[in-house]
Short mmCIF file of C-alpha atoms in Angstrom, two decimals:
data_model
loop_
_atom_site.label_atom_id
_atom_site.label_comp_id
_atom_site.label_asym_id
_atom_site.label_seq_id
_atom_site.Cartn_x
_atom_site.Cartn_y
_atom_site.Cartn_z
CA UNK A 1 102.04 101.55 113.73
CA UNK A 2 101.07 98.21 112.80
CA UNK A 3 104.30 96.85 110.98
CA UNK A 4 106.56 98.88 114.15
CA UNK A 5 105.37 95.86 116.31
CA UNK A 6 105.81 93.17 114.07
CA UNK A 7 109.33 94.13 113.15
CA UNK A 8 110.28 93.86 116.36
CA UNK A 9 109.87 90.52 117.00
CA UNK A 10 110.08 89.46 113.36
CA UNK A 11 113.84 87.62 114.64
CA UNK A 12 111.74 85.13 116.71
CA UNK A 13 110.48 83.72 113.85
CA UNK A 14 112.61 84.39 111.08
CA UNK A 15 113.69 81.30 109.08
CA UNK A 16 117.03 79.72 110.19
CA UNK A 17 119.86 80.93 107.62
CA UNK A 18 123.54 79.90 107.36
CA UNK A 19 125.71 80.91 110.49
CA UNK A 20 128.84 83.25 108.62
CA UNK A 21 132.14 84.32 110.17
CA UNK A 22 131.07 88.00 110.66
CA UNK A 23 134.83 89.51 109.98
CA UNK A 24 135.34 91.00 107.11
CA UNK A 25 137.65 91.74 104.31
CA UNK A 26 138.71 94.81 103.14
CA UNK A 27 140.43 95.54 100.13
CA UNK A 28 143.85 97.56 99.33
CA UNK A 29 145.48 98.45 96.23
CA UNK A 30 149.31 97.95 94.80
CA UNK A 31 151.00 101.39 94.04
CA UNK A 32 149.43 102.27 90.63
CA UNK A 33 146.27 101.12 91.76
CA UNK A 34 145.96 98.57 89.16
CA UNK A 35 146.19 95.30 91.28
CA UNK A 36 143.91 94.72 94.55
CA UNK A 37 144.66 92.52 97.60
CA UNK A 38 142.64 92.06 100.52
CA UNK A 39 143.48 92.23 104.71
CA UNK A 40 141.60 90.94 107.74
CA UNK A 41 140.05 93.09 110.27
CA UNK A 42 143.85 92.77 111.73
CA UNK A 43 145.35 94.59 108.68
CA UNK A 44 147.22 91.66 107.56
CA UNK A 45 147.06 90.34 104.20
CA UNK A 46 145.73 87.46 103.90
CA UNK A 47 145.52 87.88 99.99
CA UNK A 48 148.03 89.47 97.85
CA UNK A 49 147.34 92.39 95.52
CA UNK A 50 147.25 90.47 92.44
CA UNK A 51 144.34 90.80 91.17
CA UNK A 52 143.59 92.83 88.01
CA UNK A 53 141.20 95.54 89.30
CA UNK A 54 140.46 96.24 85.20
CA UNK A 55 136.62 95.29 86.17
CA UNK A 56 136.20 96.40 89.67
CA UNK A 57 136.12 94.74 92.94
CA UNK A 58 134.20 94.98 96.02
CA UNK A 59 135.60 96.94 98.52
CA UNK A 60 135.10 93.97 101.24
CA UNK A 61 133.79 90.79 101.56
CA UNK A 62 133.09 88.41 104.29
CA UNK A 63 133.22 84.86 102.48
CA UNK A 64 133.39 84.78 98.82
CA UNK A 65 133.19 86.99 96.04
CA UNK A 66 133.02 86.82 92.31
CA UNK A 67 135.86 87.93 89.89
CA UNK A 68 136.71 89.10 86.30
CA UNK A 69 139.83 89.64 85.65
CA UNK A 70 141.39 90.12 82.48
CA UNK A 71 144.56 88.69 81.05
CA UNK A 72 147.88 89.73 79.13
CA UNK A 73 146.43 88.34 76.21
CA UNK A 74 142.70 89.58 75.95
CA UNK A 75 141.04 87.03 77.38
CA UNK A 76 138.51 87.16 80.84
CA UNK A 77 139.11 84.72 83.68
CA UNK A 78 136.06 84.22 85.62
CA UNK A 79 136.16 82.33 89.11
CA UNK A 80 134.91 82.78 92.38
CA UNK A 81 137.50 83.59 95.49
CA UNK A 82 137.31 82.88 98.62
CA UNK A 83 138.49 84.63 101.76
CA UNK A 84 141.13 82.12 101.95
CA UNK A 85 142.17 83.03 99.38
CA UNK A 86 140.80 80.07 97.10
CA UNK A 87 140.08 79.96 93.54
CA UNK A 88 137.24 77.79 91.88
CA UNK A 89 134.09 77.81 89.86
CA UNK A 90 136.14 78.81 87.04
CA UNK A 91 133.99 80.28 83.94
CA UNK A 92 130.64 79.29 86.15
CA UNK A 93 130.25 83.15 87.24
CA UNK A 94 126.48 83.72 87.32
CA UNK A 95 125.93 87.22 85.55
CA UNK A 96 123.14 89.20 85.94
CA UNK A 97 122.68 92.32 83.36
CA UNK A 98 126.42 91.95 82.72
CA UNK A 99 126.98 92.15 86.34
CA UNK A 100 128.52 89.13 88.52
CA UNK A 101 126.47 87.87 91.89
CA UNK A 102 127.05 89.50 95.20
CA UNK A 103 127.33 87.17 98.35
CA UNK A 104 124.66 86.98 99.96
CA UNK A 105 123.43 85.47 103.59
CA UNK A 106 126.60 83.29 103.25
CA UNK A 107 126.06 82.09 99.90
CA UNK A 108 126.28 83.11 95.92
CA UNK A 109 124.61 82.10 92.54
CA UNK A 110 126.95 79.90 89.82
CA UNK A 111 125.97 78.85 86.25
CA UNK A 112 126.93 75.71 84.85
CA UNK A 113 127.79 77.09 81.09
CA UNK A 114 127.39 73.65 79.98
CA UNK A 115 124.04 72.87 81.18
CA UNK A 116 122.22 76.44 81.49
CA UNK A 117 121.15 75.50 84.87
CA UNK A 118 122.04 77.40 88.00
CA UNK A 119 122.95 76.11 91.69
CA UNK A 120 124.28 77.70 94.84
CA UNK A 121 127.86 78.10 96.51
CA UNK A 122 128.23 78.29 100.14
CA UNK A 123 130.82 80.50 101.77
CA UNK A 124 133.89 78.10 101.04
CA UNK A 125 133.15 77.93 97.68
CA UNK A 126 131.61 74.20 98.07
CA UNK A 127 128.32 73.53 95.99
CA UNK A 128 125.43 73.81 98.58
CA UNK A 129 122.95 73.72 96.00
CA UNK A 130 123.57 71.34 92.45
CA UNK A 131 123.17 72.93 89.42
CA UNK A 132 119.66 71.69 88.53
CA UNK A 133 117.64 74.75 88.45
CA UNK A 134 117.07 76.70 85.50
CA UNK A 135 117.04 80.13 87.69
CA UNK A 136 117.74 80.53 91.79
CA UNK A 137 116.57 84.04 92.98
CA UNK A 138 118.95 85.12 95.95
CA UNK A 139 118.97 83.72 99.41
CA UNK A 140 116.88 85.42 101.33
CA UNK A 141 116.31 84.63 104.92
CA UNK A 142 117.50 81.26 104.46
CA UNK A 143 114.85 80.95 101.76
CA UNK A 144 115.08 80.80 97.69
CA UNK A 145 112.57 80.84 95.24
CA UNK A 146 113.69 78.86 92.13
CA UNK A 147 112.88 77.67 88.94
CA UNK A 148 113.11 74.48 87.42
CA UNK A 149 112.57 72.84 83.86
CA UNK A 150 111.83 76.00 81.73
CA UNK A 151 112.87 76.62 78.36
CA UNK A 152 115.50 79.28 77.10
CA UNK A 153 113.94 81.71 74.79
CA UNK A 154 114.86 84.23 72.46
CA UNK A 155 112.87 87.72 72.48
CA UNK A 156 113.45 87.64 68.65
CA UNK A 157 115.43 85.13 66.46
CA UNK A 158 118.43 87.56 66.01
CA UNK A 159 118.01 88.83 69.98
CA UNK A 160 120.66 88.47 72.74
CA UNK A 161 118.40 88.55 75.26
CA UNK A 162 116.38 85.62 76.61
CA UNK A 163 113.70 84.88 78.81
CA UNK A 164 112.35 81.88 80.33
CA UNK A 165 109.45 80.03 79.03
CA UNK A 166 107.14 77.48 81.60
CA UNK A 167 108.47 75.43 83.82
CA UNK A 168 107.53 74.95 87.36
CA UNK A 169 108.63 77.25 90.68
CA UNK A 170 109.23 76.01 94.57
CA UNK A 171 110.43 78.06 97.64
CA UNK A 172 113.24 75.92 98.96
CA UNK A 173 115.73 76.44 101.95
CA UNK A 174 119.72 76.43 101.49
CA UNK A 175 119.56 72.26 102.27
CA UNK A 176 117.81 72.13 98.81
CA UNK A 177 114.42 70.93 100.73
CA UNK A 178 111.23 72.50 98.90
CA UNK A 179 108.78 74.38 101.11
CA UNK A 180 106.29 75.62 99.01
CA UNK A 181 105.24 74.37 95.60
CA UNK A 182 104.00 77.29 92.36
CA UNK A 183 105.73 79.80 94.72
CA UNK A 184 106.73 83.60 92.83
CA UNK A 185 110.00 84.47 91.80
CA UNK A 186 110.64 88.05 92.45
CA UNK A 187 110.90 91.01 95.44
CA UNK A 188 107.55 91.92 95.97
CA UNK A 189 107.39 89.40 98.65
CA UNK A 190 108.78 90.51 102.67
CA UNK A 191 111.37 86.86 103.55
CA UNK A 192 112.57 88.87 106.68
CA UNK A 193 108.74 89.61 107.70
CA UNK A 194 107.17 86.08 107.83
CA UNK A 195 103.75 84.80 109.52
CA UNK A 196 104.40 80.92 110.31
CA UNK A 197 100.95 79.34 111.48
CA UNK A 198 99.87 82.66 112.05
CA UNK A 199 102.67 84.22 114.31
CA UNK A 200 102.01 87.30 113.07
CA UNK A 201 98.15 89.60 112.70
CA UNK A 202 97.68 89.29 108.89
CA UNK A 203 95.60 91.62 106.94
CA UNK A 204 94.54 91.97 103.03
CA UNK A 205 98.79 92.88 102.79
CA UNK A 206 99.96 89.55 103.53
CA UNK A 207 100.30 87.06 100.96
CA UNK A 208 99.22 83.39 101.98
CA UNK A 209 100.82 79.73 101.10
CA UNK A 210 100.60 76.24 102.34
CA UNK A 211 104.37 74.27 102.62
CA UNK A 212 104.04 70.71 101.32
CA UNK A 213 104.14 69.60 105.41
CA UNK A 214 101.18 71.51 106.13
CA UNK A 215 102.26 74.51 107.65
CA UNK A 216 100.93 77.91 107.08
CA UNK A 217 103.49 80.68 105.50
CA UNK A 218 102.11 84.42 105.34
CA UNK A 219 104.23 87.04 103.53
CA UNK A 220 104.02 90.93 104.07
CA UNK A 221 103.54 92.03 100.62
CA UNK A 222 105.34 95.63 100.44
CA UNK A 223 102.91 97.34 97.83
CA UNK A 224 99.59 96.47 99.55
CA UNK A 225 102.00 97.33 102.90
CA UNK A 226 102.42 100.63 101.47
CA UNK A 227 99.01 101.42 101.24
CA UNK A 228 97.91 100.09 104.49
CA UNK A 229 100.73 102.33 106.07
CA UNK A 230 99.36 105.32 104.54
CA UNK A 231 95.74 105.06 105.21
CA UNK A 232 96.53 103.68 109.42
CA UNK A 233 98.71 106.38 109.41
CA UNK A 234 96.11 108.98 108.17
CA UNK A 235 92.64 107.11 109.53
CA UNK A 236 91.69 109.91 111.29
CA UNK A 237 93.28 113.23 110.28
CA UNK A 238 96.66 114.63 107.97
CA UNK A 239 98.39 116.39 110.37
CA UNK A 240 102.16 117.24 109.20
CA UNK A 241 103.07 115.59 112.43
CA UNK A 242 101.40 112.66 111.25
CA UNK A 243 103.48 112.83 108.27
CA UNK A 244 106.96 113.78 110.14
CA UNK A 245 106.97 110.13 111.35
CA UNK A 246 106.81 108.55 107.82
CA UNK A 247 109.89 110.57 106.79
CA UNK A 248 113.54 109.49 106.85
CA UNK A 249 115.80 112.21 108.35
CA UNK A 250 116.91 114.10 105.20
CA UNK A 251 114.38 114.43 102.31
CA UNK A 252 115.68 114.48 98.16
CA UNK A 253 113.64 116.19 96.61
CA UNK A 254 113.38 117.57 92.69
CA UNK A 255 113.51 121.17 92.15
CA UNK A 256 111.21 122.40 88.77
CA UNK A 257 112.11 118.18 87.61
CA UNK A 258 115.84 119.37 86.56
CA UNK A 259 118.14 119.17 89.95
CA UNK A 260 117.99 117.45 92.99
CA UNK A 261 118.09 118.89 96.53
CA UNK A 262 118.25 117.43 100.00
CA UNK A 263 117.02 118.62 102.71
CA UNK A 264 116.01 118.02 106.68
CA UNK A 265 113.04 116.07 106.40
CA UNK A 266 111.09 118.82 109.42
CA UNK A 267 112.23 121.82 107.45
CA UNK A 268 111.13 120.47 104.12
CA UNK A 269 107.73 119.18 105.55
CA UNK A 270 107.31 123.26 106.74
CA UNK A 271 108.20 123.91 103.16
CA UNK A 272 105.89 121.73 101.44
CA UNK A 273 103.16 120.08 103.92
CA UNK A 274 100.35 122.07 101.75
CA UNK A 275 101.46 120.47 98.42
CA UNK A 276 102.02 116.86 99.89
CA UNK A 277 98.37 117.23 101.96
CA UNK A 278 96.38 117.07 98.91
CA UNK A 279 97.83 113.73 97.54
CA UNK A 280 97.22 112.25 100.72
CA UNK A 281 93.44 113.03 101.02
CA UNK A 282 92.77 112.23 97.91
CA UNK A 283 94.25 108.75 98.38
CA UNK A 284 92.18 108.71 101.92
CA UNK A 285 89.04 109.61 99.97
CA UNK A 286 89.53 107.44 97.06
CA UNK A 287 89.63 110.13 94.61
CA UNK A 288 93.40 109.58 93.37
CA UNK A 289 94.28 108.38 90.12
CA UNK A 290 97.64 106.98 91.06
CA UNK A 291 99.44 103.94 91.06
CA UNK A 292 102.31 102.55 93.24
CA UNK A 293 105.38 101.18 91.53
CA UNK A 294 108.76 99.32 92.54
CA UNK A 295 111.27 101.84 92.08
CA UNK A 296 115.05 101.95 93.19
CA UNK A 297 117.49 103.14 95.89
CA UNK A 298 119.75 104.91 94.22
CA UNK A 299 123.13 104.81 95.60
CA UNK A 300 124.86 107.83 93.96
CA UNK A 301 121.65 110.14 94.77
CA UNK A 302 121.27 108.29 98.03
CA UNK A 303 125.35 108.12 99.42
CA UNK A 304 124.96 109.52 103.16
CA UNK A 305 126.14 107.12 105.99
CA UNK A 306 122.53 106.66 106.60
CA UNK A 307 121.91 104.45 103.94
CA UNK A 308 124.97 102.39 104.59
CA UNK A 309 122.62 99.53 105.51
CA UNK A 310 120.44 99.59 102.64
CA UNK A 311 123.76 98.61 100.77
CA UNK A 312 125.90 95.51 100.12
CA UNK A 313 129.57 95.24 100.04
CA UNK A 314 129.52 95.17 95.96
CA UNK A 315 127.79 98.72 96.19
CA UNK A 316 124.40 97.56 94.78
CA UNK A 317 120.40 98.47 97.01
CA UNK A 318 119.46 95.19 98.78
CA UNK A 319 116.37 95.92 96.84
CA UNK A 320 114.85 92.38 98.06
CA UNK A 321 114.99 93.59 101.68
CA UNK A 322 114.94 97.39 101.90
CA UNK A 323 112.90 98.34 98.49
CA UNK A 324 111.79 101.64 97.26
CA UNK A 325 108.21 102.14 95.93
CA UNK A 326 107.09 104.91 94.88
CA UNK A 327 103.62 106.33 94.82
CA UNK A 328 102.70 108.53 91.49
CA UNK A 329 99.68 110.67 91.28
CA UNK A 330 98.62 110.99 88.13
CA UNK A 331 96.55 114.46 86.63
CA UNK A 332 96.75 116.39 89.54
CA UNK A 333 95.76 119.51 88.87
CA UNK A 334 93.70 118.36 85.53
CA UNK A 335 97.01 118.61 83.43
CA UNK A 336 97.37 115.44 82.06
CA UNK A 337 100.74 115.39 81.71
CA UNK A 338 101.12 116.29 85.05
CA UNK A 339 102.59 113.91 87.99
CA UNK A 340 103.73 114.11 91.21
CA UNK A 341 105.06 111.67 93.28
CA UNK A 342 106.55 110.32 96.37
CA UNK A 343 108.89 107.55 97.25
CA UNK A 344 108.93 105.29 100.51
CA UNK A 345 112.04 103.06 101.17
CA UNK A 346 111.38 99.84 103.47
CA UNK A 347 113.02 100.38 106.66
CA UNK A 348 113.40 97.99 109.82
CA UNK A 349 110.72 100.81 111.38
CA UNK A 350 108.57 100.61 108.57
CA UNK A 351 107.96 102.91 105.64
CA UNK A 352 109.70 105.73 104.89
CA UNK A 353 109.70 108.63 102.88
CA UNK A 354 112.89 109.86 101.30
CA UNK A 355 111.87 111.66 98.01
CA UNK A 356 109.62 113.72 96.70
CA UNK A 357 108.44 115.16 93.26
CA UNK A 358 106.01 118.00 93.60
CA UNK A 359 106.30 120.34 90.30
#
């Protein structure tokens, strides 16, 4: 396959990111489990079990995590610690959804509550990026897309939520130097799967930008990679051999849309190759009415030690690198409430499939 190839040497051109102490910490608990600590790969600790595990903690960390812990007296401390042990950034936790940011390459989000704007710690807790920015999407590959000078704005004048409201967007790198100018904020873009001056073969699934010093960034774009996977995959006939290589080992699968099931991906295939054909030719052929959508890895369905790597130390998908999208078939069989569907989660082989919805 196309993308097989280009994974492979995808690390001789990935962008430069911040070099990390690889060593981990992992965390223990005091006696009534109410206080956590944390000890080297050694087993000593380097930091005491005293903090209040009221909110949850991350099981391990390599450089710097963020923390709420509540006090005797009702109120939330917020701060960022380090593996040092190392307290600061206090009340600058960046929240997303009412959840605190995750480390990542080496690096984690802060908001200054003063100023609304957002900057970037790196993994001693030291500001690597000022907080100028009105929103920093996570590091990724040594690369951030960010926006800057937008307004705050209320959904409704009673709301709590906000959005943001013009502005301008840059891809910049973790020295704060801007790459790209009007560059997208969001995860539909590949940062570990980058064409620089045309490293890579790009097709129609590559998205194309010029940095401000000339040079020529492509993208993969994962939806239009999707597609592309299917019909190379299928060009010349659907075999369910053809198929057995697009599948992860173990398949989840619905059973008459109330319970899930898992099974080996070959003995499910033998099971349902006739139902799953159909879909595919009709996407080959062009007569689908379907649509393919982000969707989400998720990690109580998907818990096996074979996803391990498709999940951070806080427990949450790295949905920017290893995404789910799923392909939905709409009306079938003429019923028009009728869908079936099948999901494909990013891999460092490629697309694979690891669920299926077929009644």
């Amino acid at each position: 396959m196309k993308y097989i190839a280009l994974i492979l040497i995808s690390m001789l051109f990935a962008y430069p990111v911040n070099a990390q102490n690889k060593e981990k910490m992992h965390a223990f608990f005091n006696q009534d489990s109410t206080l956590v600590g944390y000890k080297n790969a050694k087993g000593e600790i380097v930091i005491p079990a005293k903090i209040d595990a009221s909110f949850g903690i991350p099981d391990s960390f390599q450089n710097i995590i963020s923390v709420l812990e509540p006090t005797k007296d009702d109120r939330i401390l917020s701060y960022f610690l380090t593996k040092e042990g190392k307290r600061v950034g206090k009340d600058s936790l960046y929240m997303f959804d009412n959840v605190p940011d995750c480390e990542n390459e080496g690096f984690i989000r802060f908001r200054d509550q003063k100023t609304d704007k957002m900057g970037l710690l790196n993994s001693k807790g030291e500001i690597q990026i000022p907080a100028i920015y009105s929103h920093i999407d996570r590091v990724k590959n040594g690369m951030i897309a960010v926006l800057k000078d937008a307004v705050r704005k209320k959904t409704h004048p009673n709301s709590e939520y906000t959005y943001w409201e013009g502005g301008n967007t840059f891809l910049i790198d973790t020295n704060n130097n801007v790459l790209i100018q009007k560059f997208p904020i969001g995860d539909e873009l590949n940062f570990h799967l980058v064409s620089i001056d045309g490293t890579y073969i790009e097709g129609d699934d590559w998205e194309k930008f010029t940095t401000i010093d000339g040079k020529k960034f492509a993208f993969l774009n994962f939806e239009k990679a999707l597609l592309t996977t299917i019909k190379q995959q299928f060009a010349l006939d659907i075999r369910e051999e053809l198929l057995s290589e697009l599948c992860f080992d173990t398949i989840t699968y619905w059973t008459n849309n109330t319970s899930l099931q898992k099974k080996d991906s070959m003995e499910y295939l033998d099971e349902n190759f006739d139902k799953i054909k159909p879909i595919l030719q009709s996407i080959m052929d062009g007569s689908a009415d379907y649509f393919i959508s982000k969707s989400h890895l998720n990690t109580f369905i998907f818990d096996s030690p074979a996803f391990y790597k498709y999940i951070n130390h806080c427990g949450d998908a790295k949905d920017w690198e290893y995404p789910v999208y799923q392909l939905v078939i709409n009306n079938f069989n003429g019923n028009k409430n009728s869908q079936k569907s099948l999901d494909f989660l990013w891999t460092d082989e490629g697309f694979r499939l690891i669920m299926a919805s077929l009644d």
